[in-house]
Short mmCIF file of the N, C-alpha and C atoms (twelve columns), coordinates in Angstrom:
data_MODEL
# 
_entry.id   MODEL 
# 
loop_
_atom_site.group_PDB 
_atom_site.id 
_atom_site.type_symbol 
_atom_site.label_atom_id 
_atom_site.label_alt_id 
_atom_site.label_comp_id 
_atom_site.label_asym_id 
_atom_site.label_seq_id 
_atom_site.Cartn_x 
_atom_site.Cartn_y 
_atom_site.Cartn_z 
_atom_site.pdbx_PDB_model_num 
ATOM 1   N N  . MET A 1   0.828  -1.204 0.000   1 
ATOM 2   C CA . MET A 1   0.000  0.000  0.000   1 
ATOM 3   C C  . MET A 1   0.867  1.260  0.000   1 
ATOM 4   N N  . LYS A 2   1.935  1.259  0.835   1 
ATOM 5   C CA . LYS A 2   2.825  2.415  0.889   1 
ATOM 6   C C  . LYS A 2   3.522  2.622  -0.452  1 
ATOM 7   N N  . THR A 3   3.893  1.540  -1.107  1 
ATOM 8   C CA . THR A 3   4.527  1.626  -2.413  1 
ATOM 9   C C  . THR A 3   3.581  2.232  -3.432  1 
ATOM 10  N N  . TYR A 4   2.324  1.830  -3.407  1 
ATOM 11  C CA . TYR A 4   1.303  2.363  -4.312  1 
ATOM 12  C C  . TYR A 4   1.145  3.875  -4.113  1 
ATOM 13  N N  . ILE A 5   1.082  4.327  -2.873  1 
ATOM 14  C CA . ILE A 5   0.931  5.763  -2.567  1 
ATOM 15  C C  . ILE A 5   2.166  6.526  -3.013  1 
ATOM 16  N N  . SER A 6   3.344  5.975  -2.787  1 
ATOM 17  C CA . SER A 6   4.589  6.629  -3.209  1 
ATOM 18  C C  . SER A 6   4.633  6.792  -4.719  1 
ATOM 19  N N  . ILE A 7   4.269  5.740  -5.432  1 
ATOM 20  C CA . ILE A 7   4.271  5.813  -6.899  1 
ATOM 21  C C  . ILE A 7   3.250  6.835  -7.384  1 
ATOM 22  N N  . LEU A 8   2.096  6.879  -6.770  1 
ATOM 23  C CA . LEU A 8   1.065  7.842  -7.138  1 
ATOM 24  C C  . LEU A 8   1.539  9.273  -6.911  1 
ATOM 25  N N  . LEU A 9   2.185  9.534  -5.785  1 
ATOM 26  C CA . LEU A 9   2.712  10.877 -5.503  1 
ATOM 27  C C  . LEU A 9   3.778  11.273 -6.510  1 
ATOM 28  N N  . ILE A 10  4.641  10.343 -6.851  1 
ATOM 29  C CA . ILE A 10  5.684  10.635 -7.836  1 
ATOM 30  C C  . ILE A 10  5.056  10.966 -9.183  1 
ATOM 31  N N  . LEU A 11  4.049  10.220 -9.603  1 
ATOM 32  C CA . LEU A 11  3.361  10.496 -10.870 1 
ATOM 33  C C  . LEU A 11  2.695  11.874 -10.858 1 
ATOM 34  N N  . ILE A 12  2.082  12.234 -9.760  1 
ATOM 35  C CA . ILE A 12  1.441  13.551 -9.651  1 
ATOM 36  C C  . ILE A 12  2.472  14.654 -9.779  1 
ATOM 37  N N  . ILE A 13  3.601  14.508 -9.118  1 
ATOM 38  C CA . ILE A 13  4.667  15.519 -9.192  1 
ATOM 39  C C  . ILE A 13  5.190  15.635 -10.614 1 
ATOM 40  N N  . VAL A 14  5.413  14.510 -11.275 1 
ATOM 41  C CA . VAL A 14  5.907  14.519 -12.653 1 
ATOM 42  C C  . VAL A 14  4.910  15.206 -13.575 1 
ATOM 43  N N  . VAL A 15  3.636  14.909 -13.434 1 
ATOM 44  C CA . VAL A 15  2.616  15.515 -14.289 1 
ATOM 45  C C  . VAL A 15  2.569  17.024 -14.084 1 
ATOM 46  N N  . PHE A 16  2.565  17.480 -12.829 1 
ATOM 47  C CA . PHE A 16  2.507  18.919 -12.582 1 
ATOM 48  C C  . PHE A 16  3.764  19.626 -13.059 1 
ATOM 49  N N  . THR A 17  4.915  18.998 -12.921 1 
ATOM 50  C CA . THR A 17  6.160  19.583 -13.390 1 
ATOM 51  C C  . THR A 17  6.158  19.687 -14.910 1 
ATOM 52  N N  . ALA A 18  5.702  18.655 -15.580 1 
ATOM 53  C CA . ALA A 18  5.674  18.637 -17.047 1 
ATOM 54  C C  . ALA A 18  4.669  19.624 -17.608 1 
ATOM 55  N N  . CYS A 19  3.644  19.965 -16.847 1 
ATOM 56  C CA . CYS A 19  2.591  20.844 -17.342 1 
ATOM 57  C C  . CYS A 19  2.862  22.320 -17.087 1 
ATOM 58  N N  . SER A 20  3.998  22.638 -16.454 1 
ATOM 59  C CA . SER A 20  4.277  24.066 -16.232 1 
ATOM 60  C C  . SER A 20  4.453  24.726 -17.582 1 
ATOM 61  N N  . ASN A 21  4.100  26.003 -17.687 1 
ATOM 62  C CA . ASN A 21  4.019  26.667 -18.988 1 
ATOM 63  C C  . ASN A 21  5.349  27.140 -19.545 1 
ATOM 64  N N  . GLY A 22  6.434  27.067 -18.797 1 
ATOM 65  C CA . GLY A 22  7.732  27.462 -19.323 1 
ATOM 66  C C  . GLY A 22  7.966  28.949 -19.350 1 
ATOM 67  N N  . ASN A 23  7.044  29.765 -18.888 1 
ATOM 68  C CA . ASN A 23  7.210  31.213 -18.854 1 
ATOM 69  C C  . ASN A 23  7.538  31.697 -17.453 1 
ATOM 70  N N  . ASP A 24  8.307  30.900 -16.713 1 
ATOM 71  C CA . ASP A 24  8.630  31.263 -15.336 1 
ATOM 72  C C  . ASP A 24  9.450  32.543 -15.250 1 
ATOM 73  N N  . HIS A 25  10.180 32.886 -16.313 1 
ATOM 74  C CA . HIS A 25  11.003 34.092 -16.282 1 
ATOM 75  C C  . HIS A 25  10.182 35.352 -16.548 1 
ATOM 76  N N  . LEU A 26  8.925  35.222 -16.933 1 
ATOM 77  C CA . LEU A 26  8.061  36.368 -17.174 1 
ATOM 78  C C  . LEU A 26  7.052  36.470 -16.041 1 
ATOM 79  N N  . THR A 27  6.904  37.672 -15.505 1 
ATOM 80  C CA . THR A 27  5.966  37.859 -14.404 1 
ATOM 81  C C  . THR A 27  5.137  39.103 -14.641 1 
ATOM 82  N N  . LYS A 28  3.923  39.107 -14.133 1 
ATOM 83  C CA . LYS A 28  3.094  40.305 -14.172 1 
ATOM 84  C C  . LYS A 28  3.505  41.206 -13.025 1 
ATOM 85  N N  . THR A 29  3.349  42.499 -13.208 1 
ATOM 86  C CA . THR A 29  3.680  43.417 -12.136 1 
ATOM 87  C C  . THR A 29  2.683  43.269 -11.005 1 
ATOM 88  N N  . PRO A 30  3.139  43.487 -9.755  1 
ATOM 89  C CA . PRO A 30  2.192  43.439 -8.645  1 
ATOM 90  C C  . PRO A 30  1.034  44.416 -8.835  1 
ATOM 91  N N  . ALA A 31  1.298  45.569 -9.434  1 
ATOM 92  C CA . ALA A 31  0.235  46.558 -9.637  1 
ATOM 93  C C  . ALA A 31  -0.858 45.995 -10.536 1 
ATOM 94  N N  . LEU A 32  -0.474 45.256 -11.562 1 
ATOM 95  C CA . LEU A 32  -1.472 44.689 -12.467 1 
ATOM 96  C C  . LEU A 32  -2.321 43.657 -11.739 1 
ATOM 97  N N  . GLU A 33  -1.680 42.806 -10.935 1 
ATOM 98  C CA . GLU A 33  -2.435 41.787 -10.221 1 
ATOM 99  C C  . GLU A 33  -3.310 42.425 -9.145  1 
ATOM 100 N N  . LYS A 34  -2.777 43.403 -8.437  1 
ATOM 101 C CA . LYS A 34  -3.501 44.031 -7.338  1 
ATOM 102 C C  . LYS A 34  -4.690 44.841 -7.834  1 
ATOM 103 N N  . ASN A 35  -4.484 45.631 -8.876  1 
ATOM 104 C CA . ASN A 35  -5.529 46.538 -9.347  1 
ATOM 105 C C  . ASN A 35  -6.383 45.950 -10.461 1 
ATOM 106 N N  . GLN A 36  -5.999 44.808 -10.992 1 
ATOM 107 C CA . GLN A 36  -6.784 44.103 -12.014 1 
ATOM 108 C C  . GLN A 36  -7.103 44.974 -13.231 1 
ATOM 109 N N  . HIS A 37  -6.120 45.715 -13.734 1 
ATOM 110 C CA . HIS A 37  -6.359 46.463 -14.967 1 
ATOM 111 C C  . HIS A 37  -5.612 45.812 -16.116 1 
ATOM 112 N N  . GLN A 38  -6.051 46.088 -17.309 1 
ATOM 113 C CA . GLN A 38  -5.433 45.524 -18.503 1 
ATOM 114 C C  . GLN A 38  -4.109 46.220 -18.772 1 
ATOM 115 N N  . ALA A 39  -3.185 45.492 -19.363 1 
ATOM 116 C CA . ALA A 39  -1.895 46.064 -19.736 1 
ATOM 117 C C  . ALA A 39  -2.112 47.256 -20.650 1 
ATOM 118 N N  . GLY A 40  -1.392 48.329 -20.394 1 
ATOM 119 C CA . GLY A 40  -1.475 49.513 -21.222 1 
ATOM 120 C C  . GLY A 40  -2.540 50.508 -20.810 1 
ATOM 121 N N  . GLU A 41  -3.438 50.161 -19.875 1 
ATOM 122 C CA . GLU A 41  -4.492 51.083 -19.454 1 
ATOM 123 C C  . GLU A 41  -3.967 52.186 -18.541 1 
ATOM 124 N N  . ARG A 42  -3.026 51.826 -17.688 1 
ATOM 125 C CA . ARG A 42  -2.476 52.785 -16.732 1 
ATOM 126 C C  . ARG A 42  -0.965 52.828 -16.871 1 
ATOM 127 N N  . MET A 43  -0.402 53.976 -16.475 1 
ATOM 128 C CA . MET A 43  1.045  54.108 -16.504 1 
ATOM 129 C C  . MET A 43  1.648  53.111 -15.512 1 
ATOM 130 N N  . ASP A 44  2.738  52.432 -15.932 1 
ATOM 131 C CA . ASP A 44  3.388  51.457 -15.065 1 
ATOM 132 C C  . ASP A 44  4.501  52.075 -14.224 1 
ATOM 133 N N  . PHE A 45  5.280  52.987 -14.818 1 
ATOM 134 C CA . PHE A 45  6.325  53.658 -14.056 1 
ATOM 135 C C  . PHE A 45  6.755  54.938 -14.768 1 
ATOM 136 N N  . GLN A 46  7.490  55.767 -14.027 1 
ATOM 137 C CA . GLN A 46  7.971  57.049 -14.542 1 
ATOM 138 C C  . GLN A 46  9.429  57.182 -14.141 1 
ATOM 139 N N  . GLY A 47  10.267 57.680 -15.037 1 
ATOM 140 C CA . GLY A 47  11.685 57.820 -14.713 1 
ATOM 141 C C  . GLY A 47  12.442 58.619 -15.757 1 
ATOM 142 N N  . ILE A 48  13.762 58.510 -15.683 1 
ATOM 143 C CA . ILE A 48  14.657 59.238 -16.581 1 
ATOM 144 C C  . ILE A 48  15.347 58.228 -17.497 1 
ATOM 145 N N  . ILE A 49  15.417 58.545 -18.784 1 
ATOM 146 C CA . ILE A 49  16.143 57.710 -19.731 1 
ATOM 147 C C  . ILE A 49  17.636 57.963 -19.528 1 
ATOM 148 N N  . VAL A 50  18.395 56.892 -19.242 1 
ATOM 149 C CA . VAL A 50  19.838 57.032 -19.036 1 
ATOM 150 C C  . VAL A 50  20.641 56.407 -20.173 1 
ATOM 151 N N  . GLU A 51  19.959 55.624 -21.019 1 
ATOM 152 C CA . GLU A 51  20.647 55.045 -22.176 1 
ATOM 153 C C  . GLU A 51  19.639 54.781 -23.275 1 
ATOM 154 N N  . LYS A 52  20.097 54.998 -24.511 1 
ATOM 155 C CA . LYS A 52  19.283 54.706 -25.692 1 
ATOM 156 C C  . LYS A 52  20.097 53.759 -26.560 1 
ATOM 157 N N  . ASN A 53  19.466 52.667 -27.038 1 
ATOM 158 C CA . ASN A 53  20.160 51.722 -27.907 1 
ATOM 159 C C  . ASN A 53  19.249 51.328 -29.059 1 
ATOM 160 N N  . ASN A 54  19.674 50.368 -29.858 1 
ATOM 161 C CA . ASN A 54  18.908 49.973 -31.049 1 
ATOM 162 C C  . ASN A 54  17.540 49.385 -30.725 1 
ATOM 163 N N  . SER A 55  17.414 48.714 -29.583 1 
ATOM 164 C CA . SER A 55  16.150 48.042 -29.266 1 
ATOM 165 C C  . SER A 55  15.261 48.823 -28.315 1 
ATOM 166 N N  . GLY A 56  15.795 49.865 -27.682 1 
ATOM 167 C CA . GLY A 56  14.975 50.613 -26.742 1 
ATOM 168 C C  . GLY A 56  15.771 51.557 -25.874 1 
ATOM 169 N N  . VAL A 57  15.305 51.695 -24.637 1 
ATOM 170 C CA . VAL A 57  15.923 52.621 -23.696 1 
ATOM 171 C C  . VAL A 57  16.031 51.966 -22.315 1 
ATOM 172 N N  . ILE A 58  16.938 52.491 -21.508 1 
ATOM 173 C CA . ILE A 58  17.002 52.098 -20.104 1 
ATOM 174 C C  . ILE A 58  16.480 53.271 -19.296 1 
ATOM 175 N N  . VAL A 59  15.467 52.989 -18.483 1 
ATOM 176 C CA . VAL A 59  14.816 54.001 -17.661 1 
ATOM 177 C C  . VAL A 59  15.094 53.685 -16.202 1 
ATOM 178 N N  . ILE A 60  15.510 54.703 -15.446 1 
ATOM 179 C CA . ILE A 60  15.712 54.552 -14.007 1 
ATOM 180 C C  . ILE A 60  14.586 55.313 -13.313 1 
ATOM 181 N N  . VAL A 61  13.913 54.631 -12.399 1 
ATOM 182 C CA . VAL A 61  12.762 55.193 -11.683 1 
ATOM 183 C C  . VAL A 61  13.228 55.934 -10.434 1 
ATOM 184 N N  . GLY A 62  12.638 57.101 -10.204 1 
ATOM 185 C CA . GLY A 62  12.838 57.814 -8.946  1 
ATOM 186 C C  . GLY A 62  14.111 58.615 -8.827  1 
ATOM 187 N N  . LEU A 63  14.773 58.938 -9.917  1 
ATOM 188 C CA . LEU A 63  15.989 59.743 -9.850  1 
ATOM 189 C C  . LEU A 63  15.708 61.181 -10.254 1 
ATOM 190 N N  . THR A 64  16.560 62.056 -9.801  1 
ATOM 191 C CA . THR A 64  16.481 63.456 -10.206 1 
ATOM 192 C C  . THR A 64  17.610 63.731 -11.199 1 
ATOM 193 N N  . GLU A 65  17.519 64.849 -11.898 1 
ATOM 194 C CA . GLU A 65  18.576 65.230 -12.839 1 
ATOM 195 C C  . GLU A 65  19.907 65.378 -12.113 1 
ATOM 196 N N  . LYS A 66  19.867 65.865 -10.888 1 
ATOM 197 C CA . LYS A 66  21.074 66.072 -10.089 1 
ATOM 198 C C  . LYS A 66  21.796 64.739 -9.838  1 
ATOM 199 N N  . GLU A 67  21.039 63.658 -9.612  1 
ATOM 200 C CA . GLU A 67  21.630 62.348 -9.353  1 
ATOM 201 C C  . GLU A 67  22.227 61.717 -10.614 1 
ATOM 202 N N  . VAL A 68  21.809 62.180 -11.775 1 
ATOM 203 C CA . VAL A 68  22.261 61.630 -13.048 1 
ATOM 204 C C  . VAL A 68  23.398 62.448 -13.657 1 
ATOM 205 N N  . LYS A 69  23.367 63.734 -13.452 1 
ATOM 206 C CA . LYS A 69  24.285 64.659 -14.117 1 
ATOM 207 C C  . LYS A 69  25.753 64.337 -13.804 1 
ATOM 208 N N  . GLY A 70  26.559 64.283 -14.856 1 
ATOM 209 C CA . GLY A 70  27.989 64.082 -14.724 1 
ATOM 210 C C  . GLY A 70  28.415 62.643 -14.442 1 
ATOM 211 N N  . ARG A 71  27.497 61.699 -14.530 1 
ATOM 212 C CA . ARG A 71  27.813 60.297 -14.254 1 
ATOM 213 C C  . ARG A 71  27.645 59.476 -15.523 1 
ATOM 214 N N  . THR A 72  28.420 58.414 -15.624 1 
ATOM 215 C CA . THR A 72  28.290 57.531 -16.780 1 
ATOM 216 C C  . THR A 72  27.069 56.631 -16.594 1 
ATOM 217 N N  . THR A 73  26.604 56.092 -17.701 1 
ATOM 218 C CA . THR A 73  25.460 55.167 -17.658 1 
ATOM 219 C C  . THR A 73  25.764 53.981 -16.757 1 
ATOM 220 N N  . ASN A 74  26.968 53.428 -16.868 1 
ATOM 221 C CA . ASN A 74  27.332 52.272 -16.043 1 
ATOM 222 C C  . ASN A 74  27.320 52.610 -14.555 1 
ATOM 223 N N  . GLU A 75  27.789 53.798 -14.181 1 
ATOM 224 C CA . GLU A 75  27.761 54.211 -12.771 1 
ATOM 225 C C  . GLU A 75  26.322 54.308 -12.265 1 
ATOM 226 N N  . ILE A 76  25.467 54.897 -13.070 1 
ATOM 227 C CA . ILE A 76  24.063 55.072 -12.674 1 
ATOM 228 C C  . ILE A 76  23.379 53.714 -12.531 1 
ATOM 229 N N  . ILE A 77  23.549 52.864 -13.536 1 
ATOM 230 C CA . ILE A 77  22.896 51.557 -13.510 1 
ATOM 231 C C  . ILE A 77  23.403 50.710 -12.345 1 
ATOM 232 N N  . SER A 78  24.719 50.707 -12.117 1 
ATOM 233 C CA . SER A 78  25.242 49.868 -11.032 1 
ATOM 234 C C  . SER A 78  24.741 50.334 -9.666  1 
ATOM 235 N N  . GLN A 79  24.558 51.634 -9.482  1 
ATOM 236 C CA . GLN A 79  24.072 52.142 -8.197  1 
ATOM 237 C C  . GLN A 79  22.560 51.965 -8.038  1 
ATOM 238 N N  . TYR A 80  21.823 52.126 -9.126  1 
ATOM 239 C CA . TYR A 80  20.353 52.112 -9.049  1 
ATOM 240 C C  . TYR A 80  19.741 50.925 -9.787  1 
ATOM 241 N N  . GLU A 81  20.466 49.822 -9.897  1 
ATOM 242 C CA . GLU A 81  20.008 48.646 -10.649 1 
ATOM 243 C C  . GLU A 81  18.603 48.171 -10.273 1 
ATOM 244 N N  . PRO A 82  18.237 48.137 -8.982  1 
ATOM 245 C CA . PRO A 82  16.871 47.685 -8.648  1 
ATOM 246 C C  . PRO A 82  15.770 48.604 -9.195  1 
ATOM 247 N N  . LYS A 83  16.131 49.831 -9.559  1 
ATOM 248 C CA . LYS A 83  15.151 50.786 -10.085 1 
ATOM 249 C C  . LYS A 83  15.226 50.907 -11.604 1 
ATOM 250 N N  . ALA A 84  15.994 50.015 -12.256 1 
ATOM 251 C CA . ALA A 84  16.242 50.122 -13.693 1 
ATOM 252 C C  . ALA A 84  15.335 49.199 -14.499 1 
ATOM 253 N N  . TYR A 85  14.904 49.702 -15.656 1 
ATOM 254 C CA . TYR A 85  14.087 48.935 -16.602 1 
ATOM 255 C C  . TYR A 85  14.704 49.055 -17.987 1 
ATOM 256 N N  . ASP A 86  14.895 47.924 -18.639 1 
ATOM 257 C CA . ASP A 86  15.331 47.876 -20.032 1 
ATOM 258 C C  . ASP A 86  14.051 47.760 -20.855 1 
ATOM 259 N N  . VAL A 87  13.673 48.844 -21.518 1 
ATOM 260 C CA . VAL A 87  12.366 48.944 -22.158 1 
ATOM 261 C C  . VAL A 87  12.498 48.855 -23.677 1 
ATOM 262 N N  . SER A 88  11.885 47.832 -24.250 1 
ATOM 263 C CA . SER A 88  11.838 47.709 -25.708 1 
ATOM 264 C C  . SER A 88  10.851 48.742 -26.240 1 
ATOM 265 N N  . THR A 89  11.299 49.503 -27.234 1 
ATOM 266 C CA . THR A 89  10.459 50.578 -27.781 1 
ATOM 267 C C  . THR A 89  10.175 50.360 -29.265 1 
ATOM 268 N N  . ARG A 90  10.158 49.106 -29.703 1 
ATOM 269 C CA . ARG A 90  9.997  48.829 -31.132 1 
ATOM 270 C C  . ARG A 90  8.683  49.346 -31.714 1 
ATOM 271 N N  . ASN A 91  7.631  49.503 -30.905 1 
ATOM 272 C CA . ASN A 91  6.343  49.993 -31.403 1 
ATOM 273 C C  . ASN A 91  6.072  51.447 -31.012 1 
ATOM 274 N N  . ILE A 92  7.091  52.136 -30.543 1 
ATOM 275 C CA . ILE A 92  6.942  53.519 -30.073 1 
ATOM 276 C C  . ILE A 92  7.484  54.474 -31.128 1 
ATOM 277 N N  . LYS A 93  6.683  55.460 -31.484 1 
ATOM 278 C CA . LYS A 93  7.074  56.428 -32.512 1 
ATOM 279 C C  . LYS A 93  7.736  57.683 -31.925 1 
ATOM 280 N N  . GLU A 94  7.590  57.874 -30.631 1 
ATOM 281 C CA . GLU A 94  8.129  59.046 -29.932 1 
ATOM 282 C C  . GLU A 94  9.644  59.119 -30.119 1 
ATOM 283 N N  . ASN A 95  10.195 60.328 -30.337 1 
ATOM 284 C CA . ASN A 95  11.631 60.519 -30.471 1 
ATOM 285 C C  . ASN A 95  12.229 60.670 -29.065 1 
ATOM 286 N N  . LEU A 96  12.752 59.589 -28.527 1 
ATOM 287 C CA . LEU A 96  13.257 59.561 -27.160 1 
ATOM 288 C C  . LEU A 96  14.749 59.853 -27.129 1 
ATOM 289 N N  . GLU A 97  15.175 60.591 -26.095 1 
ATOM 290 C CA . GLU A 97  16.580 60.946 -25.942 1 
ATOM 291 C C  . GLU A 97  17.023 60.725 -24.504 1 
ATOM 292 N N  . VAL A 98  18.330 60.490 -24.317 1 
ATOM 293 C CA . VAL A 98  18.891 60.370 -22.973 1 
ATOM 294 C C  . VAL A 98  18.613 61.662 -22.219 1 
ATOM 295 N N  . GLY A 99  18.159 61.539 -20.991 1 
ATOM 296 C CA . GLY A 99  17.831 62.694 -20.162 1 
ATOM 297 C C  . GLY A 99  16.348 63.019 -20.126 1 
ATOM 298 N N  . ASP A 100 15.576 62.439 -21.048 1 
ATOM 299 C CA . ASP A 100 14.133 62.677 -21.057 1 
ATOM 300 C C  . ASP A 100 13.484 62.070 -19.818 1 
ATOM 301 N N  . HIS A 101 12.574 62.817 -19.211 1 
ATOM 302 C CA . HIS A 101 11.717 62.285 -18.140 1 
ATOM 303 C C  . HIS A 101 10.500 61.701 -18.842 1 
ATOM 304 N N  . VAL A 102 10.213 60.429 -18.566 1 
ATOM 305 C CA . VAL A 102 9.149  59.755 -19.303 1 
ATOM 306 C C  . VAL A 102 8.195  58.999 -18.381 1 
ATOM 307 N N  . LYS A 103 6.962  58.861 -18.865 1 
ATOM 308 C CA . LYS A 103 5.974  57.962 -18.277 1 
ATOM 309 C C  . LYS A 103 5.903  56.772 -19.219 1 
ATOM 310 N N  . VAL A 104 5.875  55.559 -18.640 1 
ATOM 311 C CA . VAL A 104 5.931  54.347 -19.461 1 
ATOM 312 C C  . VAL A 104 4.741  53.433 -19.155 1 
ATOM 313 N N  . TRP A 105 4.051  53.039 -20.214 1 
ATOM 314 C CA . TRP A 105 2.999  52.026 -20.150 1 
ATOM 315 C C  . TRP A 105 3.611  50.781 -20.782 1 
ATOM 316 N N  . THR A 106 3.346  49.601 -20.217 1 
ATOM 317 C CA . THR A 106 3.959  48.381 -20.748 1 
ATOM 318 C C  . THR A 106 2.896  47.342 -21.088 1 
ATOM 319 N N  . ASN A 107 3.364  46.231 -21.628 1 
ATOM 320 C CA . ASN A 107 2.476  45.110 -21.930 1 
ATOM 321 C C  . ASN A 107 2.155  44.294 -20.675 1 
ATOM 322 N N  . GLY A 108 2.700  44.700 -19.531 1 
ATOM 323 C CA . GLY A 108 2.409  44.030 -18.266 1 
ATOM 324 C C  . GLY A 108 3.301  42.848 -17.953 1 
ATOM 325 N N  . MET A 109 4.196  42.515 -18.861 1 
ATOM 326 C CA . MET A 109 5.096  41.382 -18.637 1 
ATOM 327 C C  . MET A 109 6.512  41.899 -18.406 1 
ATOM 328 N N  . TYR A 110 7.172  41.322 -17.397 1 
ATOM 329 C CA . TYR A 110 8.526  41.711 -17.046 1 
ATOM 330 C C  . TYR A 110 9.398  40.463 -17.002 1 
ATOM 331 N N  . GLU A 111 10.549 40.538 -17.653 1 
ATOM 332 C CA . GLU A 111 11.494 39.424 -17.634 1 
ATOM 333 C C  . GLU A 111 12.522 39.713 -16.559 1 
ATOM 334 N N  . ASP A 112 12.663 38.777 -15.638 1 
ATOM 335 C CA . ASP A 112 13.632 38.934 -14.571 1 
ATOM 336 C C  . ASP A 112 15.030 38.704 -15.115 1 
ATOM 337 N N  . SER A 113 15.875 39.697 -14.966 1 
ATOM 338 C CA . SER A 113 17.279 39.623 -15.344 1 
ATOM 339 C C  . SER A 113 18.000 40.668 -14.502 1 
ATOM 340 N N  . ARG A 114 19.248 40.927 -14.820 1 
ATOM 341 C CA . ARG A 114 19.990 41.922 -14.041 1 
ATOM 342 C C  . ARG A 114 19.209 43.234 -14.006 1 
ATOM 343 N N  . ILE A 115 18.730 43.636 -15.154 1 
ATOM 344 C CA . ILE A 115 17.829 44.789 -15.266 1 
ATOM 345 C C  . ILE A 115 16.522 44.238 -15.810 1 
ATOM 346 N N  . ARG A 116 15.395 44.537 -15.148 1 
ATOM 347 C CA . ARG A 116 14.103 44.023 -15.599 1 
ATOM 348 C C  . ARG A 116 13.810 44.486 -17.022 1 
ATOM 349 N N  . ARG A 117 13.368 43.549 -17.851 1 
ATOM 350 C CA . ARG A 117 13.051 43.862 -19.247 1 
ATOM 351 C C  . ARG A 117 11.548 43.846 -19.442 1 
ATOM 352 N N  . THR A 118 11.086 44.793 -20.269 1 
ATOM 353 C CA . THR A 118 9.674  44.868 -20.590 1 
ATOM 354 C C  . THR A 118 9.512  45.522 -21.959 1 
ATOM 355 N N  . THR A 119 8.294  45.520 -22.461 1 
ATOM 356 C CA . THR A 119 8.001  46.144 -23.750 1 
ATOM 357 C C  . THR A 119 7.001  47.267 -23.533 1 
ATOM 358 N N  . ALA A 120 7.338  48.439 -24.033 1 
ATOM 359 C CA . ALA A 120 6.459  49.600 -23.898 1 
ATOM 360 C C  . ALA A 120 5.325  49.528 -24.906 1 
ATOM 361 N N  . THR A 121 4.126  49.890 -24.440 1 
ATOM 362 C CA . THR A 121 2.994  50.056 -25.349 1 
ATOM 363 C C  . THR A 121 2.763  51.537 -25.625 1 
ATOM 364 N N  . LYS A 122 3.283  52.378 -24.720 1 
ATOM 365 C CA . LYS A 122 3.156  53.828 -24.874 1 
ATOM 366 C C  . LYS A 122 4.224  54.474 -24.001 1 
ATOM 367 N N  . ILE A 123 4.832  55.546 -24.510 1 
ATOM 368 C CA . ILE A 123 5.760  56.350 -23.718 1 
ATOM 369 C C  . ILE A 123 5.422  57.814 -23.951 1 
ATOM 370 N N  . GLU A 124 5.319  58.551 -22.865 1 
ATOM 371 C CA . GLU A 124 5.022  59.973 -22.932 1 
ATOM 372 C C  . GLU A 124 6.177  60.743 -22.308 1 
ATOM 373 N N  . ILE A 125 6.727  61.702 -23.055 1 
ATOM 374 C CA . ILE A 125 7.791  62.545 -22.511 1 
ATOM 375 C C  . ILE A 125 7.145  63.584 -21.598 1 
ATOM 376 N N  . VAL A 126 7.610  63.624 -20.355 1 
ATOM 377 C CA . VAL A 126 7.050  64.551 -19.387 1 
ATOM 378 C C  . VAL A 126 7.687  65.922 -19.530 1 
ATOM 379 N N  . ARG A 127 8.995  65.921 -19.661 1 
ATOM 380 C CA . ARG A 127 9.755  67.165 -19.889 1 
ATOM 381 C C  . ARG A 127 11.119 66.853 -20.388 1 
# 
């Protein structure tokens, strides 16, 4: 009887493990889960663009111009990494530049990496 139960438990674990969706590296923001709004309906974060590249921009949340001025991108990112977002802007027509203060709406999915990655659905330059 104990052998039967052990085998059954092992089969259940194998089935649940095999059925995971494989998107463990993508997560919804707590704000989306808490407030139950659709991706792109509300602004997800606001910050300063500290780098522009071929695929998008890096935005740091909660910094002032004074904290950014005279520092390299690497210095800023290494100090404020938990507040950094690597934002894909492939569908954004706005002409974005380093130093722009922006509001960012995303698709609601974030990839966990050194810097959180997401895709913008809308970006508005604040100033």
